[in-house]
Coordinates of C-alpha atoms in Angstrom, one line a residue:
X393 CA 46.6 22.7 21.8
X394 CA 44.0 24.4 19.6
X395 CA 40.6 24.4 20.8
X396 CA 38.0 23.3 18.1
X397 CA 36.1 26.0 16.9
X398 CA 32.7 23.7 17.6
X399 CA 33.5 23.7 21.3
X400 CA 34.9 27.9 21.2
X401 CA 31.1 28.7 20.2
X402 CA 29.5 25.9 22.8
X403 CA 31.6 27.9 25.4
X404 CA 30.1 31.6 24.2
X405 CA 26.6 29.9 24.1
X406 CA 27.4 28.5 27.2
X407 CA 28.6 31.9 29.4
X408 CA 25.9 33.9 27.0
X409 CA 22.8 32.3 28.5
X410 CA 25.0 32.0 31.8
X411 CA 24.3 35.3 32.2
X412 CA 21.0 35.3 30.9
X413 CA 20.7 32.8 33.7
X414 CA 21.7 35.1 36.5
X415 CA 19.9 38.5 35.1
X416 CA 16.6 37.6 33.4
X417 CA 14.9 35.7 35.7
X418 CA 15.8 37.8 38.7
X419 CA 16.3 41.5 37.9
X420 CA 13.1 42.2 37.5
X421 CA 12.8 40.5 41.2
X422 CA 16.0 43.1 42.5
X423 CA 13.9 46.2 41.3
X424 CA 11.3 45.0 42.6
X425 CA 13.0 44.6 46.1
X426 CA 14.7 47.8 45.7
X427 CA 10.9 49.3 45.9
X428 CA 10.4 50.4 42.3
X429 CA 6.7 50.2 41.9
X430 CA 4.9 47.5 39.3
X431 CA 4.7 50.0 36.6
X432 CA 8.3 51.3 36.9
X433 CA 9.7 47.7 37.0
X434 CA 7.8 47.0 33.8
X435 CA 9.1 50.6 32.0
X436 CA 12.6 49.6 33.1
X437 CA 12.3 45.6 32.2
X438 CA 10.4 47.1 28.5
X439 CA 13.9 48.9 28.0
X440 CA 15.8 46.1 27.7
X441 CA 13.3 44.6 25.6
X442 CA 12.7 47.9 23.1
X443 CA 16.1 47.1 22.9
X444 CA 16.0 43.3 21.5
X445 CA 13.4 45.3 19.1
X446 CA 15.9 48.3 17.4
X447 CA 19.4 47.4 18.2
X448 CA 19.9 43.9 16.8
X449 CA 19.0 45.7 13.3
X450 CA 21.6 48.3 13.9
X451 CA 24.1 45.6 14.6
X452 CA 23.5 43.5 12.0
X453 CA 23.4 46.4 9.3
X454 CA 27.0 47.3 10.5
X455 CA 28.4 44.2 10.4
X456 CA 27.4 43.7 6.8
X457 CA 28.1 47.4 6.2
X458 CA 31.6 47.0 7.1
X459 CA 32.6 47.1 11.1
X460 CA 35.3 44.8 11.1
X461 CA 33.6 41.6 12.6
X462 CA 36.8 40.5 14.6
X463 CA 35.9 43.5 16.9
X464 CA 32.3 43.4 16.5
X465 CA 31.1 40.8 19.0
X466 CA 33.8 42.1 21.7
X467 CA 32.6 45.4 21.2
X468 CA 29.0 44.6 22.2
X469 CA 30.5 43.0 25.0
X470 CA 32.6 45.8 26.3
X471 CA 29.6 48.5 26.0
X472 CA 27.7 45.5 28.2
X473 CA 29.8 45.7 30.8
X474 CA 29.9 49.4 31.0
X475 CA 26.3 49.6 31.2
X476 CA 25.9 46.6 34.2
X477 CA 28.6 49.3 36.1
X478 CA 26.2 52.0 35.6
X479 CA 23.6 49.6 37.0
X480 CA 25.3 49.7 41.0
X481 CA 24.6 53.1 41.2
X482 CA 21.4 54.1 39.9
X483 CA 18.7 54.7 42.5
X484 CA 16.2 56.7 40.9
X485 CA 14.1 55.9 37.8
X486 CA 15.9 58.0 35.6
X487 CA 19.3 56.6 36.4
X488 CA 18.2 53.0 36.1
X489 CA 16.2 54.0 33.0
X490 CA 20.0 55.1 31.0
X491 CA 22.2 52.3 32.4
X492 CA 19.9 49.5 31.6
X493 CA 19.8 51.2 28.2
X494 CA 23.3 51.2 27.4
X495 CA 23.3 47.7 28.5
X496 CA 20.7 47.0 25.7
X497 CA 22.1 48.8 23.6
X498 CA 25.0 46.8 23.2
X499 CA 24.4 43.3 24.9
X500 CA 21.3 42.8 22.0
X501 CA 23.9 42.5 19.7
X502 CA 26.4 40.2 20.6
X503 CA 23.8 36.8 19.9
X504 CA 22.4 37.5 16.3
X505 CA 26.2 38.1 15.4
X506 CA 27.2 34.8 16.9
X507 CA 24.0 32.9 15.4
X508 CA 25.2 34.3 11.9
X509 CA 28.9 32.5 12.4
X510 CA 27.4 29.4 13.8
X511 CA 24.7 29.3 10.7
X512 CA 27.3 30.1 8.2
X513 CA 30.0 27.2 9.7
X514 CA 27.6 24.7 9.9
X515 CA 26.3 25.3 6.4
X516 CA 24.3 22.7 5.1
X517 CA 24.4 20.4 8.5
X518 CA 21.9 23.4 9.9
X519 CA 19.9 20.5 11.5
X520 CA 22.5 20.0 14.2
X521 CA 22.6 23.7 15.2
X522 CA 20.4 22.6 18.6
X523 CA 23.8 20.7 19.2
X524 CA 25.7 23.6 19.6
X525 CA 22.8 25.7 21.1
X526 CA 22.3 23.5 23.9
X527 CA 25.2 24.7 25.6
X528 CA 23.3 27.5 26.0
X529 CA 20.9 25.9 27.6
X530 CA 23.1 24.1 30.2
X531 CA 25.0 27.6 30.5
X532 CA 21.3 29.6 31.8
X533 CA 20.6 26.0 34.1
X534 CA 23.8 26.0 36.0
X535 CA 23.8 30.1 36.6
X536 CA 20.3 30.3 37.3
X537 CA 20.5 27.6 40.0
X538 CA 23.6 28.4 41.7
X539 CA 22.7 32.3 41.6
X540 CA 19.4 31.3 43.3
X541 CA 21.3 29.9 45.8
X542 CA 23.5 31.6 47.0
X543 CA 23.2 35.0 45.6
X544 CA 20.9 37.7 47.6
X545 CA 19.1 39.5 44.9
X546 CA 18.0 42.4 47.1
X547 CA 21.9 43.3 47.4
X548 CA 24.1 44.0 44.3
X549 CA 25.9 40.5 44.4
X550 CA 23.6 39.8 41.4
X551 CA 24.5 42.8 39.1
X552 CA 29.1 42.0 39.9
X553 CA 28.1 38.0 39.2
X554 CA 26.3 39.2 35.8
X555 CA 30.1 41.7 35.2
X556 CA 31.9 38.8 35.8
X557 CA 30.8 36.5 33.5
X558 CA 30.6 39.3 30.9
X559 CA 34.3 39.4 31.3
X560 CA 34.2 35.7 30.6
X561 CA 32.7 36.3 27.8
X562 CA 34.3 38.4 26.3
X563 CA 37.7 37.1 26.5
X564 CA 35.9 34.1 24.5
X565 CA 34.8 36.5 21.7
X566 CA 38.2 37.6 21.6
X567 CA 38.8 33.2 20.2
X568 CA 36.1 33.3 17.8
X569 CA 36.9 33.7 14.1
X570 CA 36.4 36.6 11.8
X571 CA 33.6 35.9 9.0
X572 CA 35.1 36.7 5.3
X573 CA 34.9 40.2 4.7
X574 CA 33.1 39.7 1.1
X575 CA 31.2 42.7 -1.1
X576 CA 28.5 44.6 0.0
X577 CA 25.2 42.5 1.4
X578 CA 23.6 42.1 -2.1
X579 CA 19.6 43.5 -2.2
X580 CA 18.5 39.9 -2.0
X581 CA 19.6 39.7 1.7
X582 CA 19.0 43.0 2.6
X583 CA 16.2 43.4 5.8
X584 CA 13.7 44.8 3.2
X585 CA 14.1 42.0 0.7
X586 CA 13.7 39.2 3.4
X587 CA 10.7 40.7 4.4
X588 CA 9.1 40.5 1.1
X589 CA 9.6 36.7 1.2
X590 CA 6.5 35.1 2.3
X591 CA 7.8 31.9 4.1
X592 CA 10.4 34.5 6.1
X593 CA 7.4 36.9 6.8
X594 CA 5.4 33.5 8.3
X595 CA 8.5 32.6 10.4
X596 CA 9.1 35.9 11.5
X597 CA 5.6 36.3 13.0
X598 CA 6.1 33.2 14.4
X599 CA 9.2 34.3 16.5
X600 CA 7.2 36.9 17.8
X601 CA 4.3 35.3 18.7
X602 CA 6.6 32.5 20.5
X603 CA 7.9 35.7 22.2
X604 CA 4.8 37.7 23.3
X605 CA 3.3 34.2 24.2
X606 CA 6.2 34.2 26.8
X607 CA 6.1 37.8 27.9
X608 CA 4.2 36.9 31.2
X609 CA 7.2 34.0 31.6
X610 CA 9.9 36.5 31.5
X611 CA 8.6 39.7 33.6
X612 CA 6.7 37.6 36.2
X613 CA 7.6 34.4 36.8
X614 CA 10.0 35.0 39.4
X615 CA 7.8 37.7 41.1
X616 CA 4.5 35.6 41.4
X617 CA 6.0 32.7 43.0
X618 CA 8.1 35.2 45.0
X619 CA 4.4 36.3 46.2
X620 CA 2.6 32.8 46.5
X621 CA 6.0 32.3 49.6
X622 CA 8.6 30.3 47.1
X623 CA 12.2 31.0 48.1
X624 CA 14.7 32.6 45.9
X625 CA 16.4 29.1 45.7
X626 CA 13.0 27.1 45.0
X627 CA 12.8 29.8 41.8
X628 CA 16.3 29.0 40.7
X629 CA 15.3 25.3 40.5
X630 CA 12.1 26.0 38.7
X631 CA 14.0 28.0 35.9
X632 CA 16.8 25.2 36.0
X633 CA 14.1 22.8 35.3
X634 CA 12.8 24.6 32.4
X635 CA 16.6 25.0 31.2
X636 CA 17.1 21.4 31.5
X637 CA 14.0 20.4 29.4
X638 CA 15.7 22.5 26.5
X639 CA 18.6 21.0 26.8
X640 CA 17.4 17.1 26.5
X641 CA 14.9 18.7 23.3
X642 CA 18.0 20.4 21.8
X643 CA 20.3 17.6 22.2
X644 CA 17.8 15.1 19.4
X645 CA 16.3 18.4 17.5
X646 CA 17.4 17.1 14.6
X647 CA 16.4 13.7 14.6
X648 CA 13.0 15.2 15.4
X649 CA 13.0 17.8 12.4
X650 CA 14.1 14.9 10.1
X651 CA 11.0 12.4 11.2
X652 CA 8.5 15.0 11.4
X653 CA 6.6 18.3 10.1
X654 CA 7.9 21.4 11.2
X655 CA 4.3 23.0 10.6
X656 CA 2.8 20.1 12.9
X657 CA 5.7 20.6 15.5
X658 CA 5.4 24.4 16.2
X659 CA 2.0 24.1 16.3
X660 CA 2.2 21.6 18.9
X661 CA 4.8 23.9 20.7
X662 CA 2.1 26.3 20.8
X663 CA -0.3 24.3 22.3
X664 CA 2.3 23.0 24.9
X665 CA 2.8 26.9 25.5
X666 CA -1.2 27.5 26.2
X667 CA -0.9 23.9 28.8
X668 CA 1.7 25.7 30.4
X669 CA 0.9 28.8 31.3
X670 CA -2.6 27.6 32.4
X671 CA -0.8 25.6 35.2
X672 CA 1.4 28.5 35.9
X673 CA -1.6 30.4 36.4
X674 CA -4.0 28.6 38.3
X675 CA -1.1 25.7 40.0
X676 CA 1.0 27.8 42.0
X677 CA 0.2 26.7 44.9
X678 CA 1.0 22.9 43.3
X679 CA 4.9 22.8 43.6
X680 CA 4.3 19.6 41.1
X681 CA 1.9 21.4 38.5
X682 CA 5.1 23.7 38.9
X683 CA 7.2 21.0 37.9
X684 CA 5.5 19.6 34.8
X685 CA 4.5 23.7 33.4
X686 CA 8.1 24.4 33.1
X687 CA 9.0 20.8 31.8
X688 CA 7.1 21.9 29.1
X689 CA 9.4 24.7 28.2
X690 CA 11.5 22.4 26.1
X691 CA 8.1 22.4 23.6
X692 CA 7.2 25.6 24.3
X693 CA 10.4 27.5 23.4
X694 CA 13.1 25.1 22.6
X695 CA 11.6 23.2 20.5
X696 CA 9.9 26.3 18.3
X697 CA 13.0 28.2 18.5
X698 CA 15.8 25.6 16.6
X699 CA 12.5 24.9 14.1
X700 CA 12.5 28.8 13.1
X701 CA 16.2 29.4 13.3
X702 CA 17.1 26.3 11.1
X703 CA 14.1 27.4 8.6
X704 CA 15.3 30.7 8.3
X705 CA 18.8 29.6 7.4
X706 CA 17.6 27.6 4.7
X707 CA 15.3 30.6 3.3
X708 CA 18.5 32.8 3.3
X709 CA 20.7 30.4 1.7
X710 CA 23.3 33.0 0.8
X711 CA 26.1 32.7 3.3
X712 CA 25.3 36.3 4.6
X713 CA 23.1 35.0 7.7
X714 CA 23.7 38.7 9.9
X715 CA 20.7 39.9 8.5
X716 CA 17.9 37.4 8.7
X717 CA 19.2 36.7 12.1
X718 CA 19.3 40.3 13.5
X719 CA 15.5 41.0 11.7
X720 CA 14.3 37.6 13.8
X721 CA 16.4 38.7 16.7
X722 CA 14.1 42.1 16.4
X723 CA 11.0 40.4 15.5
X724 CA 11.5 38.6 18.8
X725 CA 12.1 42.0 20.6
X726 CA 9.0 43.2 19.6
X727 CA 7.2 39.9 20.5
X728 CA 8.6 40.1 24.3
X729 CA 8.1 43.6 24.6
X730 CA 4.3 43.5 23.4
X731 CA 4.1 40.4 25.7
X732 CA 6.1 42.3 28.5
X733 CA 3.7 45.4 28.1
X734 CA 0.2 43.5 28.4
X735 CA 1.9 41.5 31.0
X736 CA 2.7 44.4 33.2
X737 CA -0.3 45.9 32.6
X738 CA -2.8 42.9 33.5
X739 CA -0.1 42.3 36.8
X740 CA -1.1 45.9 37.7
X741 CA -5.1 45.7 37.3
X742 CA -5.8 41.3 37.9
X743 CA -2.8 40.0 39.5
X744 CA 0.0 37.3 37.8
X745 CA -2.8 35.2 37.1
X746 CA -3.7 36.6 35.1
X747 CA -0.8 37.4 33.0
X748 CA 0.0 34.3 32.6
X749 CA -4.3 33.2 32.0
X750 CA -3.7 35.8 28.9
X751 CA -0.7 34.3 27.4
X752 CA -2.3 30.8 27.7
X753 CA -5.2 32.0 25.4
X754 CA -2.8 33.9 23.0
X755 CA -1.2 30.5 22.4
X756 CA -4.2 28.2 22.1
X757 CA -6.0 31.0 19.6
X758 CA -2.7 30.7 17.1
X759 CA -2.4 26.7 17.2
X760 CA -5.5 26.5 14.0
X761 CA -3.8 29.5 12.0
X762 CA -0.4 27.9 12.7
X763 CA -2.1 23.9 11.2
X764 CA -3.6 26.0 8.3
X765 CA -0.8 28.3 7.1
X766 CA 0.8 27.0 4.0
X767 CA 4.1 29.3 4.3
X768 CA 4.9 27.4 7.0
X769 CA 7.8 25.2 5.7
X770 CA 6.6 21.4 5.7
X771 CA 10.1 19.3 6.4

């Protein structure tokens, strides 16, 4: 029987943030176990993200440039694994430094390529991409919880469960259709030509200040409540819950972008965001204050994220979606590495606190530029 090509990219979604699930929040966690110091955990964790920043461009360019996209996503895929291999056996700085960058290399490419199929099969039903995406969601919510359980991050159980479901993966890729192979990307929808479009310039600072917002999220979370006394297994749960709140956003995203501004609602997500990361910062020791900050994920980033994606499909309405996706996927690169960088550095000199104190004001200070913008799309 012939799987539906709706539920073939719910299942890459879902092993995609799967292994998010199992590597984001806790690598940063295994280095630090495996006594690299704060700043060389935030050089090596920076990598990945200076990654997100250059390499989704590349990808995108040679997708439209002519790398036949049958073998493009499964190519990304393949140079992942290869570079979580090189991860086992990298002990020094230097080491760690080329293997997580071969992994960046290639695994920052393998989303915006899927986000341009998904975009260009859904068409003009882009409202019910958070449909699809939340299978992601579940995806990152079941690794993360199960890996928190039952996998020791100090060992290198976490790095083979991360190869494993990149093999999963990748035999999906190997399902998903190949987009038409039409002319060259006309100028219009070249990266240069989206970026002098207004309402795409507004979005795309958007995405990256939804991704420096988060920076704190991403490096630290893990580590400061690892340092207030929360088990691995109480983390887990605490990213599940956050993963969950997606999901439930995700699943009525488009009943929500039909009834209401999408100005009004990322503004809102960006207050949500400031709410947050206050009680992350100063409510550790509250397992409940806990509980209701990383509810609020589903505003924060959900939420903000299916508002910009859908919004950038519609401004790039010209069935050639690898290139607005792989300039938002860099635009968010740069966000999490700027976010990852001041992060790091205020862990260093203050302390998580605050990190996560910083990113809290970040937020709230963009909310009344965010109400007054008028690029801002309005439906």
């Amino acid at each position: 029987m012939r799987v539906s090509l709706h539920v073939r990219f719910a299942a890459f979604y879902f092993l995609h943030f799967a292994l998010i699930g199992g590597f984001s929040p806790y690598f940063a966690l295994y280095l630090h176990k495996a006594d690299f110091a704060p700043q060389e955990v935030t050089i090596l964790m920076s990598t990945l993200l200076a990654g997100r920043l250059l390499f989704p461009l590349l990808w995108g360019w040679a997708a439209d440039m002519g790398l036949p996209r049958r073998w493009a996503v499964p190519l990304t895929l393949i140079g992942s694994i290869g570079g979580l291999l090189a991860c086992l056996d990298s002990p020094g700085l230097l080491r760690a430094f080329c293997a997580i960058l071969v992994f960046s290399f290639f695994w920052s490419g393998n989303l915006p390529l899927l986000e341009a199929l998904v975009l260009d099969h859904l068409s003009a039903r882009r409202d019910d991409y958070g449909r699809i995406r939340k299978w992601g969601s579940a995806g990152f919510l079941i690794s993360v919880s199960l890996i928190g359980a039952t996998v020791d991050v100090a060992g290198d159980g976490l790095v083979f469960a991360c190869i494993g479901l990149a093999c999963l993966l990748l035999g999906v890729s190997l399902s998903l259709p190949c987009q038409e192979e039409g002319s060259p990307l006309p100028r219009s929808c070249t990266p240069p030509s989206l970026l002098r479009t207004p309402r795409v310039r507004a979005l795309l600072l958007i995405g990256f200040l939804m991704c420096l917002v988060h920076g704190a999220y991403n490096l630290l979370f893990s580590i400061y409540l690892s340092d207030h006394g929360y088990s691995t297994k109480i983390i887990g749960v605490l990213w599940a819950l956050g993963a969950l709140s997606e999901i439930v956003v995700l699943s009525f995203s488009a009943a929500i972008f039909q009834r209401c501004a999408r100005r009004k609602l990322i503004a809102l997500c960006f207050f949500a965001a400031a709410v947050r990361f206050l009680l992350t910062a100063w409510g550790v020791s509250s397992p409940g204050l806990l509980v209701l900050a990383q509810l609020m994920h589903a505003l924060s980033f959900g939420l903000c994220h299916a508002a910009i994606v859908g919004a950038l499909a519609d401004a790039s309405a010209t069935g050639r979606q690898n290139g607005v996706q792989a300039v938002y996927a860099s635009a968010c690169g740069a966000g999490a590495l700027a976010g990852s960088l001041a992060s790091g550095a205020l862990w260093s000199l203050g302390g998580g606190g605050w990190a996560f104190t910083a990113a809290a004001i970040f937020a709230a200070a963009s909310v009344p530029w965010l109400l007054r913008v008028r690029r801002l799309p309005v439906s």
